[in-house]
């Protein structure tokens, strides 16, 4: 199943690294909650880093209802990018240095999730990251849900771009006595730091210990 | 030394976490080469992840002269964000979950670096990440420099935003038997993978072994 290739989603550079495949796109979107949302105000670009989550063919993000990003991108065109750096690619010439990465860029009009659906969406956000966590938290209050706006985007216009593997040098440079290779990069989670007021008999939940990123 | 607070750079939410301090901004810009560049085409937002480097009060990024991002943002308004995720902040209520992070957002008009300055800028990019590396690489050709466009932005409008520390729960939730705390996140570099054609007597350079991120 592929997304339709459009003028703004087609890959112009290194298009052999691009993909419109929905599974490829979803895997990248699901590998990290980190994304960037671009929007325009009076035709000028703005950019806000935030967290996203995916449910089926929709991507969601949230914020305070009073935030500029939320107010200005509701019902407006947005461009969302998820980018995971996997390595520095070190070539024999500066020109062929590169990066290994997984990236997805999506385009479309952001819609506001209706009030009656917000609590379910927020639960899905938390459960998607830490299964079981909503069951142990103090329940959300009506006021908290009210102060939060959730925006959504149908995943229908966009593409993935992925680079893997070693540097690709010019043929005539391959035998030069210059070190070339890849420095792999990954996100690691260190041991959780318990907040100082947590009662001593409260254990770190399994969903925290099991969590990984990337 | 502080950047001037402007309508688009002032911190609207959690402004106590914001800063216009140039040293704070520079430290974050220098901690990672990863950034996102937002630009507009016909008033619609676009976003491209790329690498940046800083020289004094200027931020630079580069790309193929044929790329959409380069073509459309030359001489145009851009918004650039550098965002480093430092931890997941796990509270006793879903509402107070947060993230620890260091973030810088800059605004301004991107200028094209003159042809005669490009080679020096690209050297500064490589040397800033891996001191000594340009001295061992096959020198850039005129054709390679020609095919690369470097854009710059004066660092004069923007702000940093930083969150550190434990979750901040409501007073009445503090004694609940719910685990709360921080899951620290960081980028690590794994052992370099040497490309298979590198001669056996070529050692991994010290600037590769010494490199760290974040």
Coordinates of C-alpha atoms in Angstrom, one line a residue:
Chain A
X1 CA 0.0 0.0 0.0
X2 CA 1.6 3.3 -1.1
X3 CA 0.8 6.9 -0.6
X4 CA 0.2 8.9 -3.8
X5 CA 3.2 10.7 -5.1
X6 CA 2.5 14.4 -5.3
X7 CA 4.4 17.5 -6.4
X8 CA 5.4 18.4 -2.9
X9 CA 6.0 14.8 -1.6
X10 CA 8.0 13.5 -4.5
X11 CA 11.7 13.0 -3.7
X12 CA 13.8 15.4 -5.7
X13 CA 17.3 14.4 -4.5
X14 CA 18.5 10.8 -4.1
X15 CA 15.1 9.6 -5.0
X16 CA 16.3 6.0 -4.9
X17 CA 16.4 6.4 -1.1
X18 CA 12.7 7.5 -1.0
X19 CA 9.6 5.5 -0.4
X20 CA 5.9 6.1 -0.5
X21 CA 5.3 2.7 1.2
X22 CA 2.9 3.0 4.1
X23 CA 4.6 0.3 6.2
X24 CA 8.0 2.0 5.8
X25 CA 6.4 5.3 6.8
X26 CA 4.6 3.9 9.7
X27 CA 7.7 2.1 11.1
X28 CA 9.6 5.3 11.2
X29 CA 6.7 7.3 12.7
X30 CA 6.4 4.6 15.4
X31 CA 10.1 4.4 16.2
X32 CA 10.2 7.7 18.0
X33 CA 7.7 10.2 19.5
X34 CA 9.9 13.1 18.4
X35 CA 8.7 15.2 15.5
X36 CA 8.8 18.8 14.2
X37 CA 5.7 20.7 13.0
X38 CA 6.1 23.5 10.5
X39 CA 3.3 26.0 9.9
X40 CA 3.0 29.4 8.4
X41 CA 1.8 32.7 9.8
X42 CA 1.3 35.5 7.2
X43 CA 3.3 33.3 4.8
X44 CA 6.3 33.1 7.1
X45 CA 7.6 29.7 8.4
X46 CA 7.5 28.6 12.0
X47 CA 8.6 25.3 13.5
X48 CA 7.8 23.6 16.8
X49 CA 9.4 20.4 18.1
X50 CA 6.8 18.2 19.8
X51 CA 5.8 14.6 20.4
X52 CA 3.5 12.7 18.0
X53 CA 1.7 9.4 18.1
X54 CA 0.0 7.3 15.3
X55 CA -3.3 5.6 15.3
X56 CA -3.9 3.8 12.0
X57 CA -3.7 6.2 9.2
X58 CA -3.7 9.3 11.4
X59 CA -0.9 11.1 13.1
X60 CA -1.6 13.2 16.2
X61 CA 0.1 15.8 18.3
X62 CA -1.1 17.9 21.2
X63 CA -0.4 21.1 23.1
X64 CA -1.8 23.7 25.3
X65 CA -4.9 25.2 23.6
X66 CA -3.2 28.6 24.2
X67 CA 0.0 27.7 22.4
X68 CA 0.9 29.5 19.2
X69 CA 1.7 26.3 17.3
X70 CA -1.8 24.9 18.2
X71 CA -3.7 28.1 17.5
X72 CA -1.9 28.8 14.2
X73 CA -1.9 25.2 12.8
X74 CA -5.5 24.2 13.5
X75 CA -7.2 23.8 10.2
X76 CA -4.1 25.0 8.4
X77 CA -1.5 23.4 6.2
X78 CA 1.3 21.8 8.1
X79 CA 4.5 19.9 7.3
X80 CA 5.6 17.3 9.8
X81 CA 8.9 15.7 9.9
X82 CA 10.2 12.8 11.9
X83 CA 14.0 12.3 11.6
X84 CA 16.1 9.6 13.2
X85 CA 19.9 9.9 12.9
X86 CA 21.5 6.5 12.6
X87 CA 25.1 7.4 11.8
X88 CA 27.7 9.7 10.5
X89 CA 29.0 8.5 7.2
X90 CA 32.7 9.4 6.8
X91 CA 34.1 9.4 3.3
X92 CA 37.5 9.9 1.7
X93 CA 36.4 13.3 0.5
X94 CA 34.5 16.0 2.3
X95 CA 31.9 16.0 -0.5
X96 CA 30.9 12.4 0.0
X97 CA 30.4 12.7 3.8
X98 CA 26.8 11.9 4.6
X99 CA 24.5 10.6 7.3
X100 CA 22.6 7.4 7.8
X101 CA 19.0 8.3 8.8
X102 CA 15.4 7.4 8.7
X103 CA 13.1 10.3 7.9
X104 CA 9.4 10.8 7.1
X105 CA 7.9 14.1 5.9
X106 CA 4.1 14.5 5.8
X107 CA 2.0 17.3 4.4
X108 CA -1.7 18.2 4.9
X109 CA -4.3 20.1 6.7
X110 CA -4.3 19.7 10.5
X111 CA -7.7 19.1 12.0
X112 CA -8.8 19.5 15.6
X113 CA -9.8 16.4 17.4
X114 CA -13.4 16.8 18.8
X115 CA -13.7 17.4 22.5
X116 CA -15.5 14.1 23.1
X117 CA -12.6 12.1 21.6
X118 CA -9.7 13.9 23.3
X119 CA -9.5 11.7 26.4
X120 CA -9.3 8.5 24.3
X121 CA -6.6 10.0 22.0
X122 CA -4.5 11.1 25.0
X123 CA -4.8 7.6 26.5
X124 CA -3.7 6.1 23.2
X125 CA -0.7 8.5 23.2
X126 CA 0.4 7.3 26.7
X127 CA -0.4 3.7 26.1
X128 CA 1.4 3.6 22.8
X129 CA 4.6 4.6 24.6
X130 CA 4.1 2.8 28.0
X131 CA 1.5 0.1 27.8
X132 CA -0.4 -0.1 31.1
X133 CA 0.6 3.3 32.3
X134 CA -2.8 5.0 32.0
X135 CA -4.2 2.4 34.4
X136 CA -1.9 3.5 37.3
X137 CA -2.0 7.2 36.8
X138 CA -4.3 9.7 38.6
X139 CA -7.1 10.1 36.1
X140 CA -7.2 13.2 33.9
X141 CA -9.6 15.9 35.1
X142 CA -12.1 17.6 32.8
X143 CA -10.2 20.8 33.2
X144 CA -6.9 19.2 32.1
X145 CA -8.6 17.7 29.0
X146 CA -10.2 21.0 28.3
X147 CA -6.9 22.9 28.3
X148 CA -5.4 20.5 25.9
X149 CA -5.9 20.6 22.1
X150 CA -5.1 17.6 20.0
X151 CA -4.4 18.1 16.3
X152 CA -4.5 15.3 13.7
X153 CA -3.3 14.7 10.2
X154 CA -4.5 12.1 7.8
X155 CA -1.4 10.2 6.6
X156 CA -2.0 10.5 2.9
X157 CA 0.6 12.9 1.4
X158 CA 4.2 12.4 2.2
X159 CA 7.2 10.2 1.9
X160 CA 10.0 8.4 3.7
X161 CA 13.7 8.8 3.0
X162 CA 16.2 6.3 4.3
X163 CA 20.0 6.0 4.0
X164 CA 21.9 3.1 5.3
X165 CA 25.4 1.6 4.7
X166 CA 28.9 2.7 4.1
X167 CA 30.2 5.8 2.4
X168 CA 30.1 5.9 -1.4
X169 CA 33.3 7.5 -2.6
X170 CA 34.4 8.2 -6.2
X171 CA 36.1 5.1 -7.8
X172 CA 39.4 6.8 -8.1
X173 CA 39.4 7.6 -4.3
X174 CA 38.8 4.1 -3.1
X175 CA 42.5 3.1 -2.8
X176 CA 43.6 6.3 -1.0
X177 CA 45.1 5.7 2.4
X178 CA 42.3 7.6 4.2
X179 CA 40.1 6.1 6.8
X180 CA 36.4 5.9 5.8
X181 CA 33.5 4.3 7.5
X182 CA 30.4 4.9 9.6
X183 CA 30.1 6.1 13.2
X184 CA 26.8 4.5 14.3
X185 CA 24.5 6.8 16.4
X186 CA 21.6 5.7 18.6
X187 CA 19.5 7.0 21.4
X188 CA 19.9 5.2 24.7
X189 CA 17.8 5.4 27.8
X190 CA 19.7 5.5 31.1
X191 CA 18.4 4.1 34.4
X192 CA 15.2 5.8 35.5
X193 CA 15.6 8.5 38.2
X194 CA 12.8 8.1 40.8
X195 CA 11.3 11.4 42.0
X196 CA 12.2 12.0 45.6
X197 CA 8.7 12.0 47.1
X198 CA 7.7 8.6 45.6
X199 CA 7.0 6.2 48.5
X200 CA 9.8 3.6 49.0
X201 CA 7.5 0.6 48.4
X202 CA 6.5 1.9 44.9
X203 CA 8.5 0.0 42.3
X204 CA 9.5 1.2 38.9
X205 CA 6.8 -0.1 36.6
X206 CA 7.7 -2.7 34.0
X207 CA 6.5 -0.4 31.2
X208 CA 9.3 2.1 32.2
X209 CA 11.9 -0.6 32.3
X210 CA 10.8 -2.1 29.0
X211 CA 10.7 1.2 27.1
X212 CA 13.2 1.7 24.3
X213 CA 13.6 4.3 21.6
X214 CA 14.7 4.4 18.0
Chain B
X1 CA 24.9 39.4 25.8
X2 CA 21.3 38.8 24.9
X3 CA 19.3 38.6 21.6
X4 CA 16.5 41.1 21.3
X5 CA 13.1 39.8 22.3
X6 CA 10.7 40.1 19.3
X7 CA 7.1 39.2 18.7
X8 CA 7.9 35.9 17.1
X9 CA 10.8 34.9 19.3
X10 CA 9.3 35.6 22.7
X11 CA 8.3 32.6 24.7
X12 CA 4.6 32.3 25.1
X13 CA 4.4 29.1 27.1
X14 CA 6.5 28.3 30.1
X15 CA 8.5 31.5 29.5
X16 CA 10.5 30.9 32.7
X17 CA 12.2 28.1 30.7
X18 CA 13.2 30.5 27.9
X19 CA 16.3 32.5 27.4
X20 CA 17.7 35.0 25.0
X21 CA 21.2 34.6 26.3
X22 CA 23.7 34.2 23.4
X23 CA 26.0 31.8 25.4
X24 CA 23.0 29.5 26.2
X25 CA 21.9 29.6 22.6
X26 CA 25.4 28.9 21.2
X27 CA 26.0 26.0 23.6
X28 CA 22.8 24.3 22.3
X29 CA 23.6 25.0 18.7
X30 CA 27.1 23.6 19.2
X31 CA 26.0 20.4 21.0
X32 CA 24.6 18.7 17.9
X33 CA 24.9 19.2 14.1
X34 CA 21.2 18.2 13.7
X35 CA 18.7 20.9 12.9
X36 CA 15.4 21.4 11.0
X37 CA 14.9 24.2 8.5
X38 CA 11.4 25.4 7.9
X39 CA 10.6 27.6 4.9
X40 CA 7.5 28.6 2.9
X41 CA 6.5 28.1 -0.7
X42 CA 3.4 30.0 -1.8
X43 CA 2.7 30.5 1.9
X44 CA 2.7 26.8 2.7
X45 CA 5.2 25.3 5.2
X46 CA 8.0 23.0 4.3
X47 CA 10.5 21.4 6.6
X48 CA 13.9 19.8 5.9
X49 CA 16.2 18.1 8.4
X50 CA 19.8 18.9 7.8
X51 CA 23.2 19.6 9.5
X52 CA 24.2 23.0 10.7
X53 CA 27.4 24.5 12.0
X54 CA 28.1 27.8 13.8
X55 CA 30.8 30.3 13.2
X56 CA 30.6 33.3 15.6
X57 CA 27.2 34.9 15.3
X58 CA 26.3 33.0 12.1
X59 CA 24.6 29.7 11.6
X60 CA 25.3 27.8 8.3
X61 CA 23.8 24.8 6.5
X62 CA 24.4 23.5 3.1
X63 CA 22.9 21.3 0.3
X64 CA 23.0 20.5 -3.3
X65 CA 22.4 23.7 -5.3
X66 CA 19.5 21.8 -7.0
X67 CA 17.7 20.9 -3.8
X68 CA 14.2 22.4 -3.1
X69 CA 15.2 23.5 0.4
X70 CA 18.2 25.4 -0.9
X71 CA 16.5 26.9 -3.9
X72 CA 13.4 28.0 -1.9
X73 CA 15.0 29.3 1.2
X74 CA 17.8 31.4 -0.4
X75 CA 17.1 35.0 0.4
X76 CA 13.8 33.9 2.1
X77 CA 12.5 33.8 5.7
X78 CA 13.4 30.6 7.5
X79 CA 12.8 29.2 10.9
X80 CA 15.5 26.9 12.2
X81 CA 15.2 24.7 15.2
X82 CA 17.8 22.6 17.1
X83 CA 16.2 20.2 19.6
X84 CA 18.0 17.8 21.9
X85 CA 15.8 15.4 23.9
X86 CA 17.4 14.8 27.3
X87 CA 14.7 12.8 29.0
X88 CA 11.1 11.6 29.4
X89 CA 9.5 13.2 32.5
X90 CA 7.0 10.7 34.0
X91 CA 4.5 12.3 36.4
X92 CA 1.7 11.0 38.5
X93 CA -0.9 12.3 36.1
X94 CA -0.9 12.1 32.3
X95 CA -1.3 15.9 32.2
X96 CA 2.0 16.6 33.9
X97 CA 4.1 14.2 31.8
X98 CA 6.8 16.2 30.0
X99 CA 10.2 16.1 28.4
X100 CA 13.6 17.4 29.4
X101 CA 15.2 19.1 26.5
X102 CA 17.4 21.8 25.1
X103 CA 16.0 23.7 22.2
X104 CA 16.9 26.8 20.1
X105 CA 14.6 28.4 17.5
X106 CA 16.0 31.1 15.2
X107 CA 14.3 33.3 12.7
X108 CA 15.6 35.4 9.9
X109 CA 16.4 35.7 6.2
X110 CA 18.8 33.1 4.8
X111 CA 21.6 34.5 2.7
X112 CA 23.8 32.7 0.2
X113 CA 27.4 32.4 1.1
X114 CA 29.5 33.9 -1.8
X115 CA 31.3 31.4 -4.1
X116 CA 34.7 32.6 -3.0
X117 CA 33.9 31.8 0.7
X118 CA 32.3 28.4 0.2
X119 CA 35.5 26.2 0.5
X120 CA 36.4 27.9 3.8
X121 CA 32.9 27.5 5.2
X122 CA 32.8 23.8 4.3
X123 CA 36.2 23.3 5.9
X124 CA 34.9 25.0 9.1
X125 CA 31.9 22.6 9.1
X126 CA 34.1 19.5 8.9
X127 CA 36.8 20.8 11.3
X128 CA 34.1 21.9 13.8
X129 CA 33.0 18.3 14.1
X130 CA 36.3 16.4 13.6
X131 CA 39.3 18.6 14.2
X132 CA 42.1 17.7 11.7
X133 CA 39.9 15.8 9.3
X134 CA 40.2 18.2 6.4
X135 CA 44.0 17.8 6.4
X136 CA 43.7 14.0 5.6
X137 CA 40.9 14.1 3.1
X138 CA 41.2 14.1 -0.6
X139 CA 40.8 17.9 -1.3
X140 CA 37.5 19.2 -2.7
X141 CA 37.4 19.8 -6.4
X142 CA 36.1 23.0 -7.9
X143 CA 33.2 21.1 -9.3
X144 CA 32.2 19.7 -5.9
X145 CA 32.3 23.2 -4.4
X146 CA 30.3 24.6 -7.3
X147 CA 27.5 22.0 -6.8
X148 CA 27.1 22.9 -3.2
X149 CA 25.2 25.9 -1.9
X150 CA 25.8 27.2 1.6
X151 CA 23.1 29.2 3.3
X152 CA 23.7 31.4 6.4
X153 CA 21.6 33.1 9.0
X154 CA 22.8 35.8 11.3
X155 CA 21.9 34.7 14.9
X156 CA 20.0 37.8 16.0
X157 CA 16.4 36.8 16.4
X158 CA 15.5 33.7 18.4
X159 CA 15.5 32.1 21.7
X160 CA 16.4 29.0 23.7
X161 CA 14.1 26.9 25.8
X162 CA 15.4 24.4 28.3
X163 CA 13.6 22.0 30.7
X164 CA 15.5 20.0 33.3
X165 CA 14.7 18.1 36.5
X166 CA 11.9 16.0 37.9
X167 CA 8.2 16.0 37.2
X168 CA 6.2 18.7 38.7
X169 CA 2.9 17.2 39.9
X170 CA 0.0 18.9 41.6
X171 CA 0.5 19.2 45.4
X172 CA -2.4 16.8 46.1
X173 CA -0.9 14.1 43.9
X174 CA 2.5 14.0 45.5
X175 CA 1.7 11.3 48.1
X176 CA -0.1 9.0 45.7
X177 CA 1.5 5.5 45.4
X178 CA 2.4 6.1 41.7
X179 CA 5.9 5.9 40.3
X180 CA 7.2 9.2 39.0
X181 CA 10.6 10.3 37.8
X182 CA 12.7 10.8 34.7
X183 CA 14.0 8.4 32.1
X184 CA 17.2 10.1 30.8
X185 CA 17.9 10.0 27.1
X186 CA 21.1 10.5 25.3
X187 CA 22.7 9.9 21.9
X188 CA 25.6 7.5 22.0
X189 CA 28.1 6.7 19.3
X190 CA 29.0 3.1 18.8
X191 CA 32.4 1.8 17.6
X192 CA 33.2 3.1 14.1
X193 CA 32.7 0.6 11.3
X194 CA 35.6 0.8 8.8
X195 CA 34.6 0.6 5.1
X196 CA 35.8 -2.6 3.6
X197 CA 38.2 -1.2 1.1
X198 CA 40.2 0.9 3.6
X199 CA 43.8 -0.4 3.6
X200 CA 44.6 -2.5 6.7
X201 CA 47.4 -0.2 7.8
X202 CA 45.1 2.9 8.0
X203 CA 44.1 3.5 11.6
X204 CA 40.9 5.1 12.8
X205 CA 41.8 8.7 13.2
X206 CA 41.8 10.2 16.7
X207 CA 39.2 12.8 15.7
X208 CA 36.8 9.9 15.0
X209 CA 37.5 8.2 18.3
X210 CA 37.2 11.5 20.2
X211 CA 33.9 12.5 18.7
X212 CA 30.9 12.8 20.9
X213 CA 27.4 14.2 20.6
X214 CA 24.9 16.0 22.7

